[in-house]
Coordinates of C-alpha atoms (C1' of nucleotides) in Angstrom, one line a residue:
Chain A
M485 CA 54.8 6.8 -51.6
G486 CA 57.9 8.9 -51.0
I487 CA 61.7 8.2 -51.5
K488 CA 62.2 4.4 -50.7
G489 CA 64.7 4.8 -47.5
L490 CA 65.2 8.2 -47.6
T491 CA 64.7 8.7 -43.7
K492 CA 67.0 6.1 -42.8
L493 CA 69.7 7.0 -45.3
I494 CA 69.4 10.9 -43.7
A495 CA 69.6 9.2 -40.0
D496 CA 72.6 7.4 -41.1
E497 CA 74.6 10.3 -42.8
A498 CA 73.1 13.5 -41.6
P499 CA 71.8 12.8 -38.4
E500 CA 72.6 16.4 -37.4
A501 CA 69.8 17.2 -39.6
I502 CA 67.2 16.0 -37.4
K503 CA 66.3 17.2 -34.1
E504 CA 63.6 16.6 -31.6
H505 CA 61.4 18.8 -29.8
K506 CA 58.5 19.0 -27.5
V507 CA 55.0 19.8 -28.8
E508 CA 55.6 23.2 -26.8
H509 CA 58.0 24.2 -29.2
Y510 CA 56.1 24.8 -31.9
N511 CA 53.4 27.2 -29.8
G512 CA 51.8 29.4 -32.4
R513 CA 53.4 28.3 -35.3
T514 CA 51.4 27.6 -38.4
V515 CA 51.7 24.2 -40.0
A516 CA 50.4 22.8 -43.4
V517 CA 49.4 19.6 -43.3
D518 CA 48.9 17.2 -46.4
A519 CA 44.8 16.9 -46.0
S520 CA 44.6 13.9 -48.5
M521 CA 47.1 11.9 -46.7
A522 CA 45.5 12.3 -43.8
I523 CA 42.4 11.3 -44.7
Y524 CA 43.1 8.3 -46.2
Q525 CA 45.1 7.2 -42.8
F526 CA 41.9 7.8 -41.1
L527 CA 40.0 5.7 -43.1
I528 CA 42.3 2.7 -42.8
A529 CA 42.9 3.3 -39.4
I530 CA 39.4 4.0 -37.8
R531 CA 37.9 0.7 -38.0
H532 CA 36.3 -1.8 -35.7
G533 CA 36.2 -5.6 -35.5
S534 CA 38.5 -7.7 -33.3
G535 CA 42.3 -7.8 -34.2
G536 CA 42.6 -5.3 -36.8
A537 CA 41.2 -7.4 -39.7
A538 CA 38.0 -5.7 -40.1
A539 CA 36.8 -3.8 -42.8
S540 CA 33.6 -1.9 -41.1
Q541 CA 33.9 2.0 -40.5
L542 CA 32.6 4.1 -38.7
T543 CA 29.3 5.2 -40.3
N544 CA 26.0 7.4 -39.6
E545 CA 22.7 5.8 -39.5
A546 CA 22.4 6.8 -43.3
G547 CA 25.5 4.1 -43.7
E548 CA 27.7 6.9 -44.8
V549 CA 31.5 6.8 -43.8
T550 CA 32.6 8.9 -41.0
S551 CA 36.0 7.6 -39.9
H552 CA 38.1 10.4 -41.5
I553 CA 35.7 13.1 -39.8
Q554 CA 36.0 11.7 -36.7
G555 CA 39.7 11.5 -37.3
L556 CA 40.1 15.4 -38.4
F557 CA 38.2 16.8 -35.8
N558 CA 40.2 15.1 -32.7
R559 CA 43.5 15.8 -34.9
T560 CA 42.6 19.1 -35.4
I561 CA 41.6 20.1 -32.1
R562 CA 44.5 18.3 -30.6
M563 CA 46.8 20.7 -32.9
L564 CA 45.2 23.6 -32.1
A565 CA 44.9 22.7 -28.2
S566 CA 48.8 22.7 -28.7
G567 CA 48.9 26.0 -29.8
I568 CA 49.5 24.7 -33.6
K569 CA 47.6 26.4 -36.1
P570 CA 47.3 23.9 -39.2
V571 CA 46.6 24.9 -42.9
F572 CA 45.3 21.8 -44.5
V573 CA 46.3 21.5 -47.8
F574 CA 44.0 18.8 -50.1
D575 CA 45.5 17.3 -53.2
G576 CA 44.0 18.6 -56.6
K577 CA 45.4 16.0 -58.9
P578 CA 45.5 14.0 -60.5
P579 CA 49.2 13.8 -61.0
T580 CA 48.6 13.8 -64.5
L581 CA 51.7 14.0 -66.1
K582 CA 52.8 14.5 -69.9
G583 CA 55.3 11.7 -70.2
G584 CA 54.4 8.3 -72.0
E585 CA 55.7 5.9 -69.0
L586 CA 54.2 8.0 -66.3
D587 CA 51.0 8.5 -67.5
K588 CA 50.9 5.0 -68.6
R589 CA 52.0 3.9 -65.0
R590 CA 49.7 6.0 -63.4
E591 CA 46.6 5.0 -65.4
K592 CA 47.5 1.3 -65.1
R593 CA 47.5 1.8 -61.2
E594 CA 44.3 3.5 -61.1
K595 CA 42.9 1.4 -63.7
A596 CA 43.9 -1.6 -61.9
E597 CA 42.5 -0.8 -58.7
S598 CA 39.3 0.3 -59.8
E599 CA 38.9 -2.7 -61.9
L600 CA 39.9 -5.0 -59.3
K601 CA 37.5 -3.3 -57.0
K602 CA 34.8 -3.7 -59.6
A603 CA 35.1 -6.8 -60.1
Q604 CA 34.9 -7.6 -56.8
E605 CA 31.9 -5.6 -56.2
E606 CA 30.0 -7.0 -58.9
A607 CA 29.3 -9.7 -56.7
N608 CA 27.7 -7.8 -54.6
V609 CA 25.5 -4.6 -55.4
E610 CA 26.1 -3.0 -52.5
E611 CA 29.4 -2.4 -52.2
Q612 CA 29.4 -0.3 -55.4
D613 CA 28.9 2.3 -53.2
R614 CA 32.5 1.7 -51.5
Q615 CA 33.9 1.4 -54.9
S616 CA 33.0 5.3 -55.7
K617 CA 34.1 5.9 -52.3
R618 CA 38.0 4.6 -52.6
L619 CA 38.4 6.0 -56.0
V620 CA 42.1 7.3 -56.3
R621 CA 43.1 8.4 -52.6
A622 CA 41.0 9.8 -50.8
G623 CA 37.2 10.4 -52.6
K624 CA 35.6 13.6 -53.2
K625 CA 33.2 13.1 -51.0
E626 CA 35.3 12.5 -48.3
S627 CA 37.6 15.9 -49.0
A628 CA 34.0 17.5 -49.3
D629 CA 33.1 16.5 -45.7
C630 CA 36.7 17.3 -44.6
K631 CA 36.6 20.9 -46.0
K632 CA 33.1 21.7 -44.4
L633 CA 34.3 20.4 -41.6
L634 CA 37.2 22.6 -41.1
E635 CA 35.5 25.8 -42.5
L636 CA 33.0 25.1 -39.5
M637 CA 35.8 24.6 -36.9
G638 CA 37.4 27.9 -38.4
V639 CA 40.1 26.3 -39.5
P640 CA 42.0 27.2 -43.1
W641 CA 42.6 25.0 -46.1
L642 CA 43.3 25.1 -49.6
E643 CA 43.2 22.7 -52.7
A644 CA 46.5 22.2 -54.6
P645 CA 46.3 22.3 -58.1
C646 CA 48.1 19.0 -57.9
E647 CA 50.2 17.3 -55.5
A648 CA 49.9 18.6 -52.1
E649 CA 53.0 18.2 -50.9
A650 CA 54.1 20.4 -53.3
Q651 CA 52.4 23.2 -52.5
C652 CA 52.9 22.5 -48.5
A653 CA 56.6 23.1 -49.1
A654 CA 56.0 26.0 -51.6
L655 CA 54.1 27.7 -48.9
A656 CA 56.9 26.8 -46.0
K657 CA 59.7 28.1 -48.5
I658 CA 58.3 31.8 -48.1
G659 CA 57.4 31.1 -44.6
K660 CA 53.7 31.4 -45.1
V661 CA 53.9 28.2 -42.9
Y662 CA 56.7 27.4 -40.6
A663 CA 56.8 23.9 -41.5
V664 CA 55.1 21.1 -42.8
A665 CA 54.0 18.2 -41.0
T666 CA 53.7 15.1 -42.9
E667 CA 54.9 11.3 -42.8
D668 CA 55.6 11.4 -46.6
T669 CA 59.4 11.9 -47.8
D670 CA 58.6 13.4 -51.0
T671 CA 58.1 16.8 -49.1
L672 CA 61.6 17.0 -48.5
T673 CA 62.2 16.6 -52.5
F674 CA 60.3 19.7 -53.1
A675 CA 63.0 21.6 -50.9
T676 CA 60.6 22.2 -47.9
P677 CA 63.0 23.8 -45.3
R678 CA 61.3 22.2 -42.0
L679 CA 59.5 18.9 -42.3
L680 CA 57.8 17.8 -39.1
R681 CA 57.2 13.9 -38.3
N682 CA 55.7 12.2 -35.4
M683 CA 53.0 14.9 -35.2
T684 CA 50.1 12.8 -35.1
S685 CA 51.3 10.6 -32.1
A686 CA 50.8 11.3 -28.2
G687 CA 52.0 14.3 -26.9
D688 CA 54.6 13.0 -24.7
N689 CA 57.2 11.5 -27.3
P690 CA 58.8 14.3 -29.3
I691 CA 58.4 15.8 -32.7
K692 CA 61.1 15.0 -35.1
E693 CA 62.4 17.9 -37.5
I694 CA 64.4 17.6 -40.3
D695 CA 66.2 20.6 -41.5
Y696 CA 66.4 20.8 -45.3
K697 CA 69.4 22.9 -45.2
K698 CA 71.7 20.7 -42.7
M699 CA 70.3 17.4 -44.5
L700 CA 72.1 19.1 -47.8
E701 CA 75.3 19.9 -45.9
G702 CA 75.0 16.4 -44.2
L703 CA 74.9 14.7 -47.4
G704 CA 77.2 17.1 -49.0
L705 CA 74.6 17.6 -52.1
T706 CA 73.4 20.5 -53.5
H707 CA 69.5 21.0 -54.0
A708 CA 69.4 19.8 -57.6
Q709 CA 71.7 16.9 -56.3
F710 CA 69.6 16.1 -53.7
I711 CA 66.5 15.6 -56.6
D712 CA 68.6 13.5 -58.3
L713 CA 69.6 11.6 -55.5
C714 CA 65.6 11.0 -54.7
I715 CA 64.9 9.9 -58.3
L716 CA 67.5 7.3 -57.9
M717 CA 66.7 5.9 -55.0
G718 CA 63.1 5.6 -55.8
C719 CA 60.3 7.5 -56.2
D720 CA 56.7 7.7 -57.4
Y721 CA 57.5 8.9 -60.8
T722 CA 59.9 6.3 -62.0
S723 CA 61.3 2.8 -61.6
N724 CA 64.9 2.4 -60.2
I725 CA 67.7 1.0 -61.4
R726 CA 67.8 -2.7 -59.8
G727 CA 71.1 -3.0 -57.6
I728 CA 71.2 0.6 -56.9
G729 CA 69.8 1.6 -53.5
P730 CA 70.3 4.3 -51.0
K731 CA 73.8 3.8 -50.6
S732 CA 75.0 3.5 -54.0
A733 CA 72.8 6.4 -55.2
L734 CA 74.2 8.7 -52.7
T735 CA 78.0 7.6 -53.8
L736 CA 77.0 7.8 -57.1
I737 CA 75.6 11.5 -57.1
K738 CA 78.7 12.7 -55.1
K739 CA 81.0 11.1 -57.8
Y740 CA 79.8 12.4 -60.8
G741 CA 77.4 15.2 -60.2
D742 CA 74.2 14.4 -61.7
I743 CA 71.9 11.6 -63.2
E744 CA 73.0 12.2 -66.5
H745 CA 77.2 11.5 -65.6
V746 CA 76.1 8.6 -63.5
L747 CA 74.4 7.2 -66.4
E748 CA 77.2 7.4 -68.4
N749 CA 79.7 5.7 -66.2
I750 CA 77.4 3.1 -65.0
S751 CA 75.9 1.9 -67.9
K752 CA 79.0 0.5 -69.3
G753 CA 79.2 -1.4 -66.3
K754 CA 76.9 -4.4 -65.0
Y755 CA 74.0 -2.3 -64.0
Q756 CA 71.1 -3.0 -66.4
V757 CA 69.4 0.6 -67.0
P758 CA 65.5 0.2 -67.6
P759 CA 64.8 1.7 -71.1
E760 CA 62.6 4.7 -69.9
W761 CA 65.8 6.0 -68.2
L762 CA 67.5 6.7 -71.2
P763 CA 67.2 9.3 -73.9
R764 CA 65.4 8.0 -76.9
I765 CA 65.1 9.5 -80.2
K766 CA 62.0 9.0 -81.9
V767 CA 63.0 8.3 -85.8
R768 CA 61.4 8.1 -89.0
K769 CA 64.0 7.5 -90.9
P770 CA 66.3 4.7 -89.4
S771 CA 69.6 5.9 -90.8
S772 CA 69.8 9.1 -89.7
L773 CA 71.0 8.1 -85.9
P774 CA 74.2 9.6 -85.1
P775 CA 76.8 7.7 -83.3
S776 CA 77.0 10.4 -80.7
A777 CA 73.5 10.8 -79.7
P778 CA 72.8 8.0 -77.5
P779 CA 75.1 8.4 -74.4
S780 CA 77.1 5.4 -74.8
V781 CA 74.4 2.8 -73.4
S782 CA 74.9 -0.8 -72.9
P783 CA 72.7 -2.3 -75.8
V784 CA 69.5 -3.4 -74.5
E785 CA 68.7 -6.9 -75.0
E786 CA 65.4 -7.3 -73.7
G787 CA 63.7 -3.6 -74.0
D788 CA 62.8 -1.3 -76.5
K789 CA 62.1 -2.7 -79.7
A790 CA 60.9 -5.9 -78.1
M791 CA 57.7 -4.0 -76.8
P792 CA 54.9 -3.9 -79.3
G793 CA 53.1 -1.5 -77.5
D794 CA 55.8 1.3 -77.5
E795 CA 55.1 3.0 -80.8
N796 CA 51.8 3.7 -79.1
A797 CA 53.5 4.9 -76.2
C798 CA 54.4 8.1 -77.6
K799 CA 51.2 8.4 -79.0
T800 CA 49.6 7.9 -76.0
A801 CA 51.7 10.5 -74.3
E802 CA 51.2 12.9 -76.9
V803 CA 47.1 12.2 -77.2
D804 CA 46.7 12.6 -73.3
S805 CA 43.1 11.3 -71.9
K806 CA 42.2 14.2 -69.9
A807 CA 41.5 18.0 -69.6
G808 CA 44.6 18.4 -71.8
M809 CA 45.4 21.9 -72.7
E810 CA 47.9 21.8 -75.1
G811 CA 49.5 25.2 -73.8
E812 CA 50.1 23.1 -70.4
K813 CA 51.7 20.5 -72.1
E814 CA 54.0 22.5 -73.9
E815 CA 54.9 23.9 -70.9
G816 CA 55.7 21.1 -69.0
I817 CA 57.8 19.7 -71.9
K818 CA 59.5 22.9 -72.2
A819 CA 60.1 22.7 -68.5
A820 CA 61.6 19.4 -68.8
A821 CA 64.0 20.6 -71.4
I822 CA 64.8 23.4 -69.7
V823 CA 65.9 21.7 -66.7
A824 CA 67.7 18.9 -68.5
R825 CA 70.1 21.6 -70.4
E826 CA 70.9 23.0 -66.8
V827 CA 71.6 19.9 -65.0
A828 CA 73.6 18.5 -68.2
P829 CA 75.2 21.3 -70.0
D830 CA 78.0 19.5 -71.5
E831 CA 75.7 16.7 -72.8
P832 CA 76.1 15.9 -76.6
A833 CA 73.3 17.4 -78.5
K834 CA 69.9 16.7 -76.8
S835 CA 68.2 17.2 -79.8
V836 CA 68.8 16.4 -83.5
E837 CA 67.3 18.8 -86.2
G838 CA 63.7 17.4 -87.2
E839 CA 63.8 14.7 -84.8
V840 CA 61.9 14.1 -81.4
M841 CA 63.9 13.1 -78.6
E842 CA 61.7 11.5 -76.1
M843 CA 62.6 12.7 -72.6
P844 CA 64.0 9.8 -70.1
A845 CA 61.6 9.4 -67.2
Y846 CA 64.0 10.5 -64.6
V847 CA 64.3 14.2 -66.6
M848 CA 60.2 14.3 -66.1
A849 CA 60.2 13.6 -62.6
R850 CA 63.1 15.8 -62.1
A851 CA 60.9 18.8 -63.7
L852 CA 58.0 17.4 -61.5
F853 CA 60.1 18.0 -58.4
V854 CA 61.8 21.3 -59.4
Q855 CA 58.7 23.0 -61.2
P856 CA 55.5 21.4 -59.6
E857 CA 52.3 23.4 -60.3
I858 CA 51.3 25.1 -57.6
H859 CA 49.3 27.7 -56.5
D860 CA 51.5 31.2 -55.6
P861 CA 51.8 30.8 -52.0
A862 CA 52.6 34.6 -51.6
E863 CA 48.7 35.3 -52.6
L864 CA 47.5 33.1 -50.1
N865 CA 46.8 34.1 -46.7
F866 CA 45.3 32.1 -44.0
K867 CA 42.9 33.1 -41.0
W868 CA 41.9 30.9 -38.0
V869 CA 38.4 32.1 -36.9
E870 CA 35.7 31.2 -34.5
P871 CA 34.4 28.0 -34.8
N872 CA 30.7 28.0 -35.8
E873 CA 29.2 26.2 -32.8
A874 CA 25.8 26.0 -33.9
G875 CA 26.8 24.6 -37.4
L876 CA 29.5 21.9 -35.8
E877 CA 26.5 20.6 -34.0
A878 CA 24.3 20.4 -36.8
F879 CA 27.1 18.7 -39.1
L880 CA 28.4 16.3 -36.1
I881 CA 25.5 15.6 -33.8
D882 CA 22.1 15.8 -36.4
S883 CA 23.6 14.6 -39.5
L884 CA 26.3 12.4 -38.5
G885 CA 25.0 11.1 -35.1
F886 CA 28.2 12.1 -33.3
N887 CA 28.2 12.0 -29.7
P888 CA 26.8 15.2 -28.0
D889 CA 28.9 15.2 -25.1
R890 CA 31.9 14.6 -27.4
V891 CA 31.1 17.0 -29.8
K892 CA 30.9 20.1 -27.4
S893 CA 33.5 18.8 -25.4
G894 CA 35.5 19.2 -28.6
I895 CA 34.0 22.8 -29.1
A896 CA 34.7 24.0 -25.8
K897 CA 38.4 22.5 -26.6
L898 CA 38.5 24.8 -29.7
K899 CA 37.3 27.6 -28.0
A900 CA 39.8 27.2 -25.3
S901 CA 42.7 27.3 -27.8
R902 CA 41.2 30.3 -29.6
G903 CA 41.7 32.4 -26.4
A904 CA 45.1 31.2 -25.8
M905 CA 45.9 32.0 -29.4
Q906 CA 44.4 35.3 -29.3
Q907 CA 46.3 36.1 -26.0
K908 CA 49.4 35.2 -27.8
R909 CA 48.7 37.7 -30.7
L910 CA 48.4 40.4 -28.0
D911 CA 51.6 39.4 -26.7
S912 CA 53.2 39.1 -29.7
F913 CA 51.8 42.3 -31.0
F914 CA 54.9 44.4 -30.6
K915 CA 57.0 41.8 -32.7
P916 CA 56.8 42.1 -36.3
S917 CA 56.1 38.8 -37.1
G918 CA 55.7 39.6 -40.9
S919 CA 51.7 38.7 -41.1
S920 CA 49.8 41.1 -43.0
S921 CA 48.5 42.6 -40.4
T922 CA 46.5 45.1 -41.7
S923 CA 46.2 44.2 -45.0
S924 CA 42.5 44.3 -45.1
T925 CA 41.9 41.6 -47.7
T926 CA 42.4 39.0 -45.8
L927 CA 40.1 36.0 -47.3
K928 CA 38.0 34.8 -44.6
R929 CA 37.4 31.1 -45.4
K930 CA 38.1 30.8 -48.8
E931 CA 41.6 30.9 -50.1
A932 CA 40.8 27.8 -52.2
P933 CA 38.5 29.4 -54.6
A934 CA 41.3 31.1 -56.1
A935 CA 42.7 27.7 -56.4
A936 CA 39.5 25.7 -57.3
K937 CA 39.0 28.0 -60.4
G938 CA 41.1 25.7 -62.5
K939 CA 40.1 22.5 -61.9
G940 CA 36.4 22.1 -62.5
K941 CA 35.4 18.8 -63.5
A942 CA 38.6 17.5 -65.0
K943 CA 37.9 14.4 -63.7
F944 CA 36.1 12.5 -66.6
G945 CA 36.5 14.2 -69.6
G946 CA 33.4 15.7 -69.2
K947 CA 33.0 18.0 -72.1
K948 CA 30.7 16.4 -75.0
K949 CA 31.9 18.3 -78.1
Chain B
dA33 C1' 82.3 -6.3 -44.9
dG34 C1' 79.0 -3.8 -47.1
dT35 C1' 75.1 -3.3 -50.0
dC36 C1' 70.7 -4.8 -52.5
dT37 C1' 66.4 -7.4 -53.2
dG38 C1' 62.9 -10.8 -51.7
dT39 C1' 59.8 -12.3 -48.3
dC40 C1' 57.7 -11.9 -44.2
dT41 C1' 55.2 -9.9 -40.2
dC42 C1' 52.8 -6.0 -38.2
dA43 C1' 50.4 -1.9 -37.1
dA44 C1' 48.0 1.6 -38.9
dG45 C1' 43.8 7.2 -35.2
dA46 C1' 42.6 9.1 -30.7
dC47 C1' 39.6 9.0 -26.6
dG48 C1' 38.6 8.0 -22.2
dG49 C1' 37.0 4.5 -18.6
dG50 C1' 38.7 0.7 -15.7
Chain C
dC147 C1' 24.8 -13.1 -41.4
dT148 C1' 29.2 -13.7 -43.1
dA149 C1' 33.4 -12.8 -45.3
dT150 C1' 35.7 -8.6 -45.5
dC151 C1' 41.7 -7.6 -47.2
dT152 C1' 45.5 -2.3 -48.6
dT153 C1' 50.3 -0.2 -47.7
dG154 C1' 54.9 0.6 -46.1
dA155 C1' 58.1 -0.1 -42.7
dG156 C1' 61.2 -3.2 -39.8
dA157 C1' 63.8 -8.2 -39.5
dC158 C1' 66.1 -11.1 -41.6
dA159 C1' 68.1 -14.6 -44.9
dG160 C1' 70.4 -14.8 -49.2
dA161 C1' 72.9 -13.4 -53.3
dC162 C1' 76.3 -10.1 -55.1
dT163 C1' 80.1 -7.0 -55.4
Chain D
dC998 C1' 48.7 0.7 -19.1
dC999 C1' 45.6 -1.8 -21.3
dT1000 C1' 41.4 -2.4 -23.9
dG1001 C1' 37.0 -1.2 -26.0
dT1002 C1' 34.6 2.3 -28.4
dC1003 C1' 34.0 6.3 -31.3
dC1004 C1' 29.6 6.3 -35.6

DNA sequence: AGTCTGTCTCAAGACGGG
DNA sequence: CTATCTTGAGACAGACT
DNA sequence: CCTGTCC
């Protein structure tokens, strides 16, 4: 996940955008963290066995995996002890997109993944449980565990409608959080003003902070151009063009301004542009294809017509598998169209009367980055409260079998950090930090509910009609 | 020369005792 | 009691412009 | 710092 090679490109082309700070520099600051990614990392990293090739994770007596809880507990304590106030943002998902190729690809991946595992697990009935765990990213069970843990620890969380990274970026943009801590460079594409890397590693080596504005200046791009750059370099939503890597992508965008014009200029040459990158018009009547419409693209020899499933592709896109509300869908397409128009105003006719234009994949990717589905960050308020000591002990010690001493030690650290936090609050009382000091309606634990509302059980097309 | 692709390898969290 | 097996970033070779 | 352990 992320943009392929982006970190290196920034280091090479815009080094002034990266600065290193010690942890202390972030004392008292709030930081958004992609919880789902953290959970995933914990599940992978926290296992035992020799060398690093063992699959067994930490479990309680009942056999339930506890690796993610162990990891999150420690990491959260560490952050709070450093004076950093984290907000954990969960993926809402699925990253369902209303485009043909994207949907297809995602579903294929998911299906392949689950089928593979199913096949594996058919051999062993016991492991069917494990299959259910590792559904897509972090399973619902793991997320629920972590939400519960966070609430007991007095740490706020929320569930994004879709991608957590997009929600994190939105929070940072309006200053609800100071920065986003993540290893995922996708976050930059959502225009996070400050991205923190190495937040997780030990205290002595510094945190790397990437300043979005400086990065744009260093690269010499606008925000829209940066998004196009990321898409060209290779993002999660589209395939990339063979032969174009980070350097070429940057050069091309700088030269031509946006993907449309890049395509116009390179498609004549040797680059072989994947069919899903090209605007395709769905024509009922074959003869009505205007000569000007498809922007001079190299004739695709292998692509396009050869694909037997192609016709179905658009159908699949229309049909959509899941929760699919028509309104949402239309909204999405409309958004994509608007974006296209903005970026390429001088393009020849985008759509012909009566004909349906199929969006190129990059247009939809662009729409995803420009207008991601998020909760209005202005309506979200976070509060760090006293840890629920008894609840934590019951959950971690009694239910999960954690070592009582370690748990108590952790709680002690929580309380200590909380004391320090209060102190700081008093100190900075006279500084207008902009927090809604007296706005009475600071929600305590559930910012999420506003969030959780829309989702229900979209996962398996649940409703039988 | 510079750039991109493919293949390979490795390590991935955090803690505390020694 | 035993086999278990992902993802991404870095190093390097090789092809291409 | 290295290594085993956490559950």
